[in-house]
Every structure is written in C-alpha cells, then in structure tokens.
Amino acid sequence: MSQTEDKLLEHNYDGILEYDNPLPKWWVWLFIITVIWGIGYFFYYNIAEIGPSQHEEYLAEFNTGSDDAMRLIQQMNEKWAAIAYVPITDNDALEQGKTIYLENCVSCHGTNAEGGIGPNMTDDYYIHGGGIENTMNVIINGVPEKGMISWKPLLTPEEVQLVASYILTLKGTQPANAKAPQGELWEQ
C-alpha cells in the first residue's frame, strides 16, 4: 500500500476538504490500457472497417436464426398436422387430462373450471365456440388479446387433446362460485 502521507488541497467547500493523493498505479495502468484498447477498437471497426458493423452482425445472426427458425416451424407443423380433433372418453386418459389441467389451467380458470381471470368452462356459453375443435384451437393458439398464451410450444398435440377432452367433461358440473356466463350459447 501507499507509504505517502495524505495531502490536502487548500480549498475548503463548506468544511469539506479534498485530498490530493496520487492515484494507485494499478488504476492508472488500467486506465491507460483501456484508452489504448478503445483507440484500437475505434480504428478496427470505424476507421479501417475491418470488423463487421453492428448492422452486418445483426443480419448474419438473423439469417442464421431464420434457417433454424424455419426448420423449427417445419418440424412443429409436421408434429401438429396429424392432430386429431376427437374427444377422448377413456377414464385413464381423462385423468391425465385432469392432471394437465390442474398443472396449467387452474390459475386462470379455477380448480373446477368455475372461471377466474379466464371464463367459466362449465356452462353452455363460449367466447370462442364450444366443442372439441374450438376448445383445442383455443388451447393451441391461445387468446393473446385476453392474456391466454398459446400452449402449442409447451404441450404436445396429445396433451392438448387430453386436456380439451377433460374440459368438455366439466360442462354442466355447476361448481360453487361459478363466474357468470360469457360469450354465446353453444348448442351442439
């Protein structure tokens, strides 16, 4: 550490005094190295234009990402193309659908689908249509304007079918504290 004695400047600002000690050598060298690096960086990217600009780096990354994105979209479309819009009635499968519902849907639709942030799913009124196909489409695509996310990246097509089938079994259950009907009467 420094063996020098602290020096005070002669000025005094409302009783606040200022030291006039030399800076630590490590700090001075770090500052000099940073300045030299900054000059080299400025020369490399802005004067000589040897390195790619931010715009060129962005385009390179975007093009790489778009190839990956297109592959991912194609895989996802192939996976979802074979989805079956048919309700499942098997009790074991419906239990799996219930598990998926309890893990993912309860926070918005309530434990018994009585509604909360999301609509009541036990009555005959639907905002986006009833039945297996409309229910699955809402789960798959979400309702972004209402705050419901798309579950397509999070659930498999089979899981969507299971949870939609379970939701359909809740119709007419009349849970306590059910939210008022929303949407239009769905008759099928």
mmCIF file with all atom_site columns, C-alpha atoms in Angstrom:
data_model
loop_
_atom_site.group_PDB
_atom_site.id
_atom_site.type_symbol
_atom_site.label_atom_id
_atom_site.label_alt_id
_atom_site.label_comp_id
_atom_site.label_asym_id
_atom_site.label_entity_id
_atom_site.label_seq_id
_atom_site.pdbx_PDB_ins_code
_atom_site.Cartn_x
_atom_site.Cartn_y
_atom_site.Cartn_z
_atom_site.occupancy
_atom_site.B_iso_or_equiv
_atom_site.pdbx_formal_charge
_atom_site.auth_seq_id
_atom_site.auth_comp_id
_atom_site.auth_asym_id
_atom_site.auth_atom_id
_atom_site.pdbx_PDB_model_num
ATOM 1   C CA . MET A 1 1   ? 0.000   0.000   0.000   1.00 0.00 ? 1   MET A CA 1
ATOM 2   C CA . SER A 1 2   ? 0.948   3.606   -0.315  1.00 0.00 ? 2   SER A CA 1
ATOM 3   C CA . GLN A 1 3   ? 3.518   4.908   2.105   1.00 0.00 ? 3   GLN A CA 1
ATOM 4   C CA . THR A 1 4   ? 2.920   8.549   1.140   1.00 0.00 ? 4   THR A CA 1
ATOM 5   C CA . GLU A 1 5   ? 1.340   10.952  3.521   1.00 0.00 ? 5   GLU A CA 1
ATOM 6   C CA . ASP A 1 6   ? -2.105  12.287  2.629   1.00 0.00 ? 6   ASP A CA 1
ATOM 7   C CA . LYS A 1 7   ? -2.016  15.799  1.142   1.00 0.00 ? 7   LYS A CA 1
ATOM 8   C CA . LEU A 1 8   ? -4.946  18.158  1.452   1.00 0.00 ? 8   LEU A CA 1
ATOM 9   C CA . LEU A 1 9   ? -5.799  20.745  -1.168  1.00 0.00 ? 9   LEU A CA 1
ATOM 10  C CA . GLU A 1 10  ? -6.063  24.286  0.071   1.00 0.00 ? 10  GLU A CA 1
ATOM 11  C CA . HIS A 1 11  ? -9.684  24.868  -0.914  1.00 0.00 ? 11  HIS A CA 1
ATOM 12  C CA . ASN A 1 12  ? -12.487 24.290  1.537   1.00 0.00 ? 12  ASN A CA 1
ATOM 13  C CA . TYR A 1 13  ? -16.137 23.838  0.476   1.00 0.00 ? 13  TYR A CA 1
ATOM 14  C CA . ASP A 1 14  ? -18.350 24.344  3.498   1.00 0.00 ? 14  ASP A CA 1
ATOM 15  C CA . GLY A 1 15  ? -15.969 22.366  5.647   1.00 0.00 ? 15  GLY A CA 1
ATOM 16  C CA . ILE A 1 16  ? -15.422 19.623  3.071   1.00 0.00 ? 16  ILE A CA 1
ATOM 17  C CA . LEU A 1 17  ? -11.764 19.104  2.293   1.00 0.00 ? 17  LEU A CA 1
ATOM 18  C CA . GLU A 1 18  ? -10.280 17.262  -0.660  1.00 0.00 ? 18  GLU A CA 1
ATOM 19  C CA . TYR A 1 19  ? -7.237  15.025  -0.718  1.00 0.00 ? 19  TYR A CA 1
ATOM 20  C CA . ASP A 1 20  ? -4.640  15.455  -3.436  1.00 0.00 ? 20  ASP A CA 1
ATOM 21  C CA . ASN A 1 21  ? -3.113  11.999  -3.343  1.00 0.00 ? 21  ASN A CA 1
ATOM 22  C CA . PRO A 1 22  ? -1.687  10.224  -6.390  1.00 0.00 ? 22  PRO A CA 1
ATOM 23  C CA . LEU A 1 23  ? -3.901  7.530   -7.937  1.00 0.00 ? 23  LEU A CA 1
ATOM 24  C CA . PRO A 1 24  ? -2.916  3.902   -7.358  1.00 0.00 ? 24  PRO A CA 1
ATOM 25  C CA . LYS A 1 25  ? -0.536  2.653   -10.061 1.00 0.00 ? 25  LYS A CA 1
ATOM 26  C CA . TRP A 1 26  ? -2.768  -0.328  -10.938 1.00 0.00 ? 26  TRP A CA 1
ATOM 27  C CA . TRP A 1 27  ? -5.660  2.064   -11.565 1.00 0.00 ? 27  TRP A CA 1
ATOM 28  C CA . VAL A 1 28  ? -3.522  4.362   -13.757 1.00 0.00 ? 28  VAL A CA 1
ATOM 29  C CA . TRP A 1 29  ? -2.282  1.385   -15.837 1.00 0.00 ? 29  TRP A CA 1
ATOM 30  C CA . LEU A 1 30  ? -5.797  0.030   -16.210 1.00 0.00 ? 30  LEU A CA 1
ATOM 31  C CA . PHE A 1 31  ? -6.947  3.442   -17.415 1.00 0.00 ? 31  PHE A CA 1
ATOM 32  C CA . ILE A 1 32  ? -4.073  3.644   -19.948 1.00 0.00 ? 32  ILE A CA 1
ATOM 33  C CA . ILE A 1 33  ? -4.773  0.127   -21.232 1.00 0.00 ? 33  ILE A CA 1
ATOM 34  C CA . THR A 1 34  ? -8.477  0.952   -21.592 1.00 0.00 ? 34  THR A CA 1
ATOM 35  C CA . VAL A 1 35  ? -7.696  4.077   -23.607 1.00 0.00 ? 35  VAL A CA 1
ATOM 36  C CA . ILE A 1 36  ? -5.277  2.162   -25.880 1.00 0.00 ? 36  ILE A CA 1
ATOM 37  C CA . TRP A 1 37  ? -7.879  -0.611  -26.342 1.00 0.00 ? 37  TRP A CA 1
ATOM 38  C CA . GLY A 1 38  ? -10.557 1.986   -27.139 1.00 0.00 ? 38  GLY A CA 1
ATOM 39  C CA . ILE A 1 39  ? -8.380  3.609   -29.797 1.00 0.00 ? 39  ILE A CA 1
ATOM 40  C CA . GLY A 1 40  ? -7.656  0.191   -31.351 1.00 0.00 ? 40  GLY A CA 1
ATOM 41  C CA . TYR A 1 41  ? -11.334 -0.730  -31.263 1.00 0.00 ? 41  TYR A CA 1
ATOM 42  C CA . PHE A 1 42  ? -12.331 2.569   -32.887 1.00 0.00 ? 42  PHE A CA 1
ATOM 43  C CA . PHE A 1 43  ? -9.674  2.105   -35.604 1.00 0.00 ? 43  PHE A CA 1
ATOM 44  C CA . TYR A 1 44  ? -10.615 -1.555  -36.234 1.00 0.00 ? 44  TYR A CA 1
ATOM 45  C CA . TYR A 1 45  ? -14.373 -1.028  -36.559 1.00 0.00 ? 45  TYR A CA 1
ATOM 46  C CA . ASN A 1 46  ? -14.848 2.609   -37.593 1.00 0.00 ? 46  ASN A CA 1
ATOM 47  C CA . ILE A 1 47  ? -11.736 3.800   -39.443 1.00 0.00 ? 47  ILE A CA 1
ATOM 48  C CA . ALA A 1 48  ? -10.376 0.696   -41.226 1.00 0.00 ? 48  ALA A CA 1
ATOM 49  C CA . GLU A 1 49  ? -13.760 -1.075  -41.187 1.00 0.00 ? 49  GLU A CA 1
ATOM 50  C CA . ILE A 1 50  ? -12.012 -4.434  -40.857 1.00 0.00 ? 50  ILE A CA 1
ATOM 51  C CA . GLY A 1 51  ? -14.533 -5.795  -38.376 1.00 0.00 ? 51  GLY A CA 1
ATOM 52  C CA . PRO A 1 52  ? -18.230 -6.211  -39.179 1.00 0.00 ? 52  PRO A CA 1
ATOM 53  C CA . SER A 1 53  ? -20.569 -3.378  -38.246 1.00 0.00 ? 53  SER A CA 1
ATOM 54  C CA . GLN A 1 54  ? -23.435 -3.912  -35.834 1.00 0.00 ? 54  GLN A CA 1
ATOM 55  C CA . HIS A 1 55  ? -25.813 -3.986  -38.775 1.00 0.00 ? 55  HIS A CA 1
ATOM 56  C CA . GLU A 1 56  ? -23.745 -6.680  -40.550 1.00 0.00 ? 56  GLU A CA 1
ATOM 57  C CA . GLU A 1 57  ? -23.553 -8.736  -37.337 1.00 0.00 ? 57  GLU A CA 1
ATOM 58  C CA . TYR A 1 58  ? -27.319 -8.406  -36.890 1.00 0.00 ? 58  TYR A CA 1
ATOM 59  C CA . LEU A 1 59  ? -28.002 -9.565  -40.458 1.00 0.00 ? 59  LEU A CA 1
ATOM 60  C CA . ALA A 1 60  ? -25.618 -12.515 -40.087 1.00 0.00 ? 60  ALA A CA 1
ATOM 61  C CA . GLU A 1 61  ? -27.265 -13.582 -36.847 1.00 0.00 ? 61  GLU A CA 1
ATOM 62  C CA . PHE A 1 62  ? -30.762 -13.033 -38.219 1.00 0.00 ? 62  PHE A CA 1
ATOM 63  C CA . ASN A 1 63  ? -30.053 -15.134 -41.308 1.00 0.00 ? 63  ASN A CA 1
ATOM 64  C CA . THR A 1 64  ? -28.634 -17.963 -39.209 1.00 0.00 ? 64  THR A CA 1
ATOM 65  C CA . GLY A 1 65  ? -31.593 -17.709 -36.856 1.00 0.00 ? 65  GLY A CA 1
ATOM 66  C CA . SER A 1 66  ? -34.125 -17.701 -39.658 1.00 0.00 ? 66  SER A CA 1
ATOM 67  C CA . ASP A 1 67  ? -32.792 -21.021 -41.019 1.00 0.00 ? 67  ASP A CA 1
ATOM 68  C CA . ASP A 1 68  ? -33.124 -22.549 -37.580 1.00 0.00 ? 68  ASP A CA 1
ATOM 69  C CA . ALA A 1 69  ? -36.498 -20.912 -37.116 1.00 0.00 ? 69  ALA A CA 1
ATOM 70  C CA . MET A 1 70  ? -37.763 -22.257 -40.443 1.00 0.00 ? 70  MET A CA 1
ATOM 71  C CA . ARG A 1 71  ? -36.593 -25.762 -39.551 1.00 0.00 ? 71  ARG A CA 1
ATOM 72  C CA . LEU A 1 72  ? -38.285 -25.493 -36.167 1.00 0.00 ? 72  LEU A CA 1
ATOM 73  C CA . ILE A 1 73  ? -41.512 -24.218 -37.709 1.00 0.00 ? 73  ILE A CA 1
ATOM 74  C CA . GLN A 1 74  ? -41.477 -27.055 -40.242 1.00 0.00 ? 74  GLN A CA 1
ATOM 75  C CA . GLN A 1 75  ? -40.950 -29.648 -37.502 1.00 0.00 ? 75  GLN A CA 1
ATOM 76  C CA . MET A 1 76  ? -43.703 -28.095 -35.433 1.00 0.00 ? 76  MET A CA 1
ATOM 77  C CA . ASN A 1 77  ? -46.130 -28.019 -38.374 1.00 0.00 ? 77  ASN A CA 1
ATOM 78  C CA . GLU A 1 78  ? -45.436 -31.680 -39.136 1.00 0.00 ? 78  GLU A CA 1
ATOM 79  C CA . LYS A 1 79  ? -45.995 -32.570 -35.490 1.00 0.00 ? 79  LYS A CA 1
ATOM 80  C CA . TRP A 1 80  ? -49.296 -30.661 -35.307 1.00 0.00 ? 80  TRP A CA 1
ATOM 81  C CA . ALA A 1 81  ? -50.580 -31.681 -38.768 1.00 0.00 ? 81  ALA A CA 1
ATOM 82  C CA . ALA A 1 82  ? -51.656 -35.079 -37.527 1.00 0.00 ? 82  ALA A CA 1
ATOM 83  C CA . ILE A 1 83  ? -53.587 -33.802 -34.529 1.00 0.00 ? 83  ILE A CA 1
ATOM 84  C CA . ALA A 1 84  ? -56.940 -35.498 -34.000 1.00 0.00 ? 84  ALA A CA 1
ATOM 85  C CA . TYR A 1 85  ? -59.889 -33.278 -33.101 1.00 0.00 ? 85  TYR A CA 1
ATOM 86  C CA . VAL A 1 86  ? -61.730 -36.095 -31.418 1.00 0.00 ? 86  VAL A CA 1
ATOM 87  C CA . PRO A 1 87  ? -62.732 -36.122 -27.750 1.00 0.00 ? 87  PRO A CA 1
ATOM 88  C CA . ILE A 1 88  ? -61.215 -38.865 -25.644 1.00 0.00 ? 88  ILE A CA 1
ATOM 89  C CA . THR A 1 89  ? -63.585 -40.746 -23.355 1.00 0.00 ? 89  THR A CA 1
ATOM 90  C CA . ASP A 1 90  ? -61.215 -43.231 -21.714 1.00 0.00 ? 90  ASP A CA 1
ATOM 91  C CA . ASN A 1 91  ? -61.149 -42.636 -17.927 1.00 0.00 ? 91  ASN A CA 1
ATOM 92  C CA . ASP A 1 92  ? -57.374 -43.069 -17.575 1.00 0.00 ? 92  ASP A CA 1
ATOM 93  C CA . ALA A 1 93  ? -56.777 -40.606 -20.392 1.00 0.00 ? 93  ALA A CA 1
ATOM 94  C CA . LEU A 1 94  ? -59.217 -38.141 -18.838 1.00 0.00 ? 94  LEU A CA 1
ATOM 95  C CA . GLU A 1 95  ? -57.290 -38.403 -15.559 1.00 0.00 ? 95  GLU A CA 1
ATOM 96  C CA . GLN A 1 96  ? -54.153 -37.435 -17.488 1.00 0.00 ? 96  GLN A CA 1
ATOM 97  C CA . GLY A 1 97  ? -56.087 -34.507 -18.952 1.00 0.00 ? 97  GLY A CA 1
ATOM 98  C CA . LYS A 1 98  ? -57.166 -33.515 -15.444 1.00 0.00 ? 98  LYS A CA 1
ATOM 99  C CA . THR A 1 99  ? -53.555 -33.570 -14.303 1.00 0.00 ? 99  THR A CA 1
ATOM 100 C CA . ILE A 1 100 ? -52.555 -31.334 -17.202 1.00 0.00 ? 100 ILE A CA 1
ATOM 101 C CA . TYR A 1 101 ? -55.461 -29.028 -16.412 1.00 0.00 ? 101 TYR A CA 1
ATOM 102 C CA . LEU A 1 102 ? -54.526 -28.806 -12.726 1.00 0.00 ? 102 LEU A CA 1
ATOM 103 C CA . GLU A 1 103 ? -50.911 -28.062 -13.588 1.00 0.00 ? 103 GLU A CA 1
ATOM 104 C CA . ASN A 1 104 ? -51.549 -25.424 -16.255 1.00 0.00 ? 104 ASN A CA 1
ATOM 105 C CA . CYS A 1 105 ? -55.097 -24.059 -16.286 1.00 0.00 ? 105 CYS A CA 1
ATOM 106 C CA . VAL A 1 106 ? -56.184 -23.676 -12.659 1.00 0.00 ? 106 VAL A CA 1
ATOM 107 C CA . SER A 1 107 ? -54.617 -20.280 -12.115 1.00 0.00 ? 107 SER A CA 1
ATOM 108 C CA . CYS A 1 108 ? -56.916 -18.663 -14.702 1.00 0.00 ? 108 CYS A CA 1
ATOM 109 C CA . HIS A 1 109 ? -59.941 -20.964 -14.917 1.00 0.00 ? 109 HIS A CA 1
ATOM 110 C CA . GLY A 1 110 ? -60.188 -22.209 -11.320 1.00 0.00 ? 110 GLY A CA 1
ATOM 111 C CA . THR A 1 111 ? -59.837 -25.676 -9.827  1.00 0.00 ? 111 THR A CA 1
ATOM 112 C CA . ASN A 1 112 ? -63.265 -26.761 -11.032 1.00 0.00 ? 112 ASN A CA 1
ATOM 113 C CA . ALA A 1 113 ? -63.240 -24.640 -14.209 1.00 0.00 ? 113 ALA A CA 1
ATOM 114 C CA . GLU A 1 114 ? -65.604 -22.205 -12.494 1.00 0.00 ? 114 GLU A CA 1
ATOM 115 C CA . GLY A 1 115 ? -63.745 -19.272 -14.033 1.00 0.00 ? 115 GLY A CA 1
ATOM 116 C CA . GLY A 1 116 ? -61.449 -16.622 -12.653 1.00 0.00 ? 116 GLY A CA 1
ATOM 117 C CA . ILE A 1 117 ? -59.384 -14.486 -14.921 1.00 0.00 ? 117 ILE A CA 1
ATOM 118 C CA . GLY A 1 118 ? -60.493 -16.845 -17.647 1.00 0.00 ? 118 GLY A CA 1
ATOM 119 C CA . PRO A 1 119 ? -64.094 -17.764 -18.416 1.00 0.00 ? 119 PRO A CA 1
ATOM 120 C CA . ASN A 1 120 ? -66.249 -20.350 -16.708 1.00 0.00 ? 120 ASN A CA 1
ATOM 121 C CA . MET A 1 121 ? -65.942 -23.561 -18.704 1.00 0.00 ? 121 MET A CA 1
ATOM 122 C CA . THR A 1 122 ? -68.788 -25.464 -17.072 1.00 0.00 ? 122 THR A CA 1
ATOM 123 C CA . ASP A 1 123 ? -71.726 -23.617 -18.601 1.00 0.00 ? 123 ASP A CA 1
ATOM 124 C CA . ASP A 1 124 ? -73.115 -23.632 -22.138 1.00 0.00 ? 124 ASP A CA 1
ATOM 125 C CA . TYR A 1 125 ? -71.680 -20.275 -23.153 1.00 0.00 ? 125 TYR A CA 1
ATOM 126 C CA . TYR A 1 126 ? -68.427 -19.930 -25.068 1.00 0.00 ? 126 TYR A CA 1
ATOM 127 C CA . ILE A 1 127 ? -66.465 -16.908 -26.214 1.00 0.00 ? 127 ILE A CA 1
ATOM 128 C CA . HIS A 1 128 ? -64.622 -18.785 -28.963 1.00 0.00 ? 128 HIS A CA 1
ATOM 129 C CA . GLY A 1 129 ? -67.024 -21.611 -29.607 1.00 0.00 ? 129 GLY A CA 1
ATOM 130 C CA . GLY A 1 130 ? -67.545 -24.925 -27.856 1.00 0.00 ? 130 GLY A CA 1
ATOM 131 C CA . GLY A 1 131 ? -66.824 -28.485 -28.804 1.00 0.00 ? 131 GLY A CA 1
ATOM 132 C CA . ILE A 1 132 ? -63.547 -30.302 -29.071 1.00 0.00 ? 132 ILE A CA 1
ATOM 133 C CA . GLU A 1 133 ? -62.199 -28.481 -32.123 1.00 0.00 ? 133 GLU A CA 1
ATOM 134 C CA . ASN A 1 134 ? -62.778 -24.957 -30.802 1.00 0.00 ? 134 ASN A CA 1
ATOM 135 C CA . THR A 1 135 ? -61.509 -25.881 -27.342 1.00 0.00 ? 135 THR A CA 1
ATOM 136 C CA . MET A 1 136 ? -58.351 -27.424 -28.764 1.00 0.00 ? 136 MET A CA 1
ATOM 137 C CA . ASN A 1 137 ? -57.806 -24.449 -31.070 1.00 0.00 ? 137 ASN A CA 1
ATOM 138 C CA . VAL A 1 138 ? -58.039 -22.037 -28.136 1.00 0.00 ? 138 VAL A CA 1
ATOM 139 C CA . ILE A 1 139 ? -55.509 -24.120 -26.216 1.00 0.00 ? 139 ILE A CA 1
ATOM 140 C CA . ILE A 1 140 ? -53.192 -24.398 -29.216 1.00 0.00 ? 140 ILE A CA 1
ATOM 141 C CA . ASN A 1 141 ? -53.334 -20.778 -30.353 1.00 0.00 ? 141 ASN A CA 1
ATOM 142 C CA . GLY A 1 142 ? -54.204 -19.029 -27.106 1.00 0.00 ? 142 GLY A CA 1
ATOM 143 C CA . VAL A 1 143 ? -56.137 -15.801 -26.914 1.00 0.00 ? 143 VAL A CA 1
ATOM 144 C CA . PRO A 1 144 ? -53.392 -13.178 -26.710 1.00 0.00 ? 144 PRO A CA 1
ATOM 145 C CA . GLU A 1 145 ? -55.819 -10.234 -26.507 1.00 0.00 ? 145 GLU A CA 1
ATOM 146 C CA . LYS A 1 146 ? -57.291 -11.804 -23.338 1.00 0.00 ? 146 LYS A CA 1
ATOM 147 C CA . GLY A 1 147 ? -53.913 -12.792 -21.903 1.00 0.00 ? 147 GLY A CA 1
ATOM 148 C CA . MET A 1 148 ? -54.085 -16.530 -22.633 1.00 0.00 ? 148 MET A CA 1
ATOM 149 C CA . ILE A 1 149 ? -50.836 -17.832 -24.046 1.00 0.00 ? 149 ILE A CA 1
ATOM 150 C CA . SER A 1 150 ? -50.511 -20.330 -26.843 1.00 0.00 ? 150 SER A CA 1
ATOM 151 C CA . TRP A 1 151 ? -49.816 -23.733 -25.340 1.00 0.00 ? 151 TRP A CA 1
ATOM 152 C CA . LYS A 1 152 ? -48.525 -25.072 -28.645 1.00 0.00 ? 152 LYS A CA 1
ATOM 153 C CA . PRO A 1 153 ? -44.858 -24.793 -27.695 1.00 0.00 ? 153 PRO A CA 1
ATOM 154 C CA . LEU A 1 154 ? -45.494 -26.175 -24.202 1.00 0.00 ? 154 LEU A CA 1
ATOM 155 C CA . LEU A 1 155 ? -47.841 -29.109 -24.748 1.00 0.00 ? 155 LEU A CA 1
ATOM 156 C CA . THR A 1 156 ? -47.792 -31.951 -27.233 1.00 0.00 ? 156 THR A CA 1
ATOM 157 C CA . PRO A 1 157 ? -50.770 -32.484 -29.551 1.00 0.00 ? 157 PRO A CA 1
ATOM 158 C CA . GLU A 1 158 ? -51.776 -35.473 -27.444 1.00 0.00 ? 158 GLU A CA 1
ATOM 159 C CA . GLU A 1 159 ? -51.673 -33.408 -24.246 1.00 0.00 ? 159 GLU A CA 1
ATOM 160 C CA . VAL A 1 160 ? -53.863 -30.736 -25.838 1.00 0.00 ? 160 VAL A CA 1
ATOM 161 C CA . GLN A 1 161 ? -56.359 -33.418 -26.853 1.00 0.00 ? 161 GLN A CA 1
ATOM 162 C CA . LEU A 1 162 ? -56.315 -34.870 -23.316 1.00 0.00 ? 162 LEU A CA 1
ATOM 163 C CA . VAL A 1 163 ? -56.870 -31.572 -21.542 1.00 0.00 ? 163 VAL A CA 1
ATOM 164 C CA . ALA A 1 164 ? -59.532 -30.429 -24.026 1.00 0.00 ? 164 ALA A CA 1
ATOM 165 C CA . SER A 1 165 ? -61.361 -33.723 -23.563 1.00 0.00 ? 165 SER A CA 1
ATOM 166 C CA . TYR A 1 166 ? -61.204 -33.305 -19.792 1.00 0.00 ? 166 TYR A CA 1
ATOM 167 C CA . ILE A 1 167 ? -62.523 -29.730 -20.053 1.00 0.00 ? 167 ILE A CA 1
ATOM 168 C CA . LEU A 1 168 ? -65.509 -30.974 -22.059 1.00 0.00 ? 168 LEU A CA 1
ATOM 169 C CA . THR A 1 169 ? -66.383 -33.386 -19.231 1.00 0.00 ? 169 THR A CA 1
ATOM 170 C CA . LEU A 1 170 ? -66.757 -30.419 -16.868 1.00 0.00 ? 170 LEU A CA 1
ATOM 171 C CA . LYS A 1 171 ? -69.701 -28.979 -18.773 1.00 0.00 ? 171 LYS A CA 1
ATOM 172 C CA . GLY A 1 172 ? -72.807 -28.864 -16.583 1.00 0.00 ? 172 GLY A CA 1
ATOM 173 C CA . THR A 1 173 ? -70.981 -29.600 -13.306 1.00 0.00 ? 173 THR A CA 1
ATOM 174 C CA . GLN A 1 174 ? -72.172 -26.333 -11.670 1.00 0.00 ? 174 GLN A CA 1
ATOM 175 C CA . PRO A 1 175 ? -69.225 -25.608 -9.357  1.00 0.00 ? 175 PRO A CA 1
ATOM 176 C CA . ALA A 1 176 ? -69.551 -23.225 -6.421  1.00 0.00 ? 176 ALA A CA 1
ATOM 177 C CA . ASN A 1 177 ? -68.776 -19.555 -7.139  1.00 0.00 ? 177 ASN A CA 1
ATOM 178 C CA . ALA A 1 178 ? -69.077 -20.022 -10.868 1.00 0.00 ? 178 ALA A CA 1
ATOM 179 C CA . LYS A 1 179 ? -68.349 -16.982 -12.969 1.00 0.00 ? 179 LYS A CA 1
ATOM 180 C CA . ALA A 1 180 ? -71.261 -15.511 -14.925 1.00 0.00 ? 180 ALA A CA 1
ATOM 181 C CA . PRO A 1 181 ? -71.649 -16.855 -18.457 1.00 0.00 ? 181 PRO A CA 1
ATOM 182 C CA . GLN A 1 182 ? -69.623 -15.153 -21.148 1.00 0.00 ? 182 GLN A CA 1
ATOM 183 C CA . GLY A 1 183 ? -69.919 -15.376 -24.895 1.00 0.00 ? 183 GLY A CA 1
ATOM 184 C CA . GLU A 1 184 ? -72.680 -17.024 -26.815 1.00 0.00 ? 184 GLU A CA 1
ATOM 185 C CA . LEU A 1 185 ? -74.830 -20.052 -26.124 1.00 0.00 ? 185 LEU A CA 1
ATOM 186 C CA . TRP A 1 186 ? -73.234 -23.090 -27.756 1.00 0.00 ? 186 TRP A CA 1
ATOM 187 C CA . GLU A 1 187 ? -75.591 -25.788 -28.856 1.00 0.00 ? 187 GLU A CA 1
ATOM 188 C CA . GLN A 1 188 ? -74.337 -28.916 -30.476 1.00 0.00 ? 188 GLN A CA 1
#
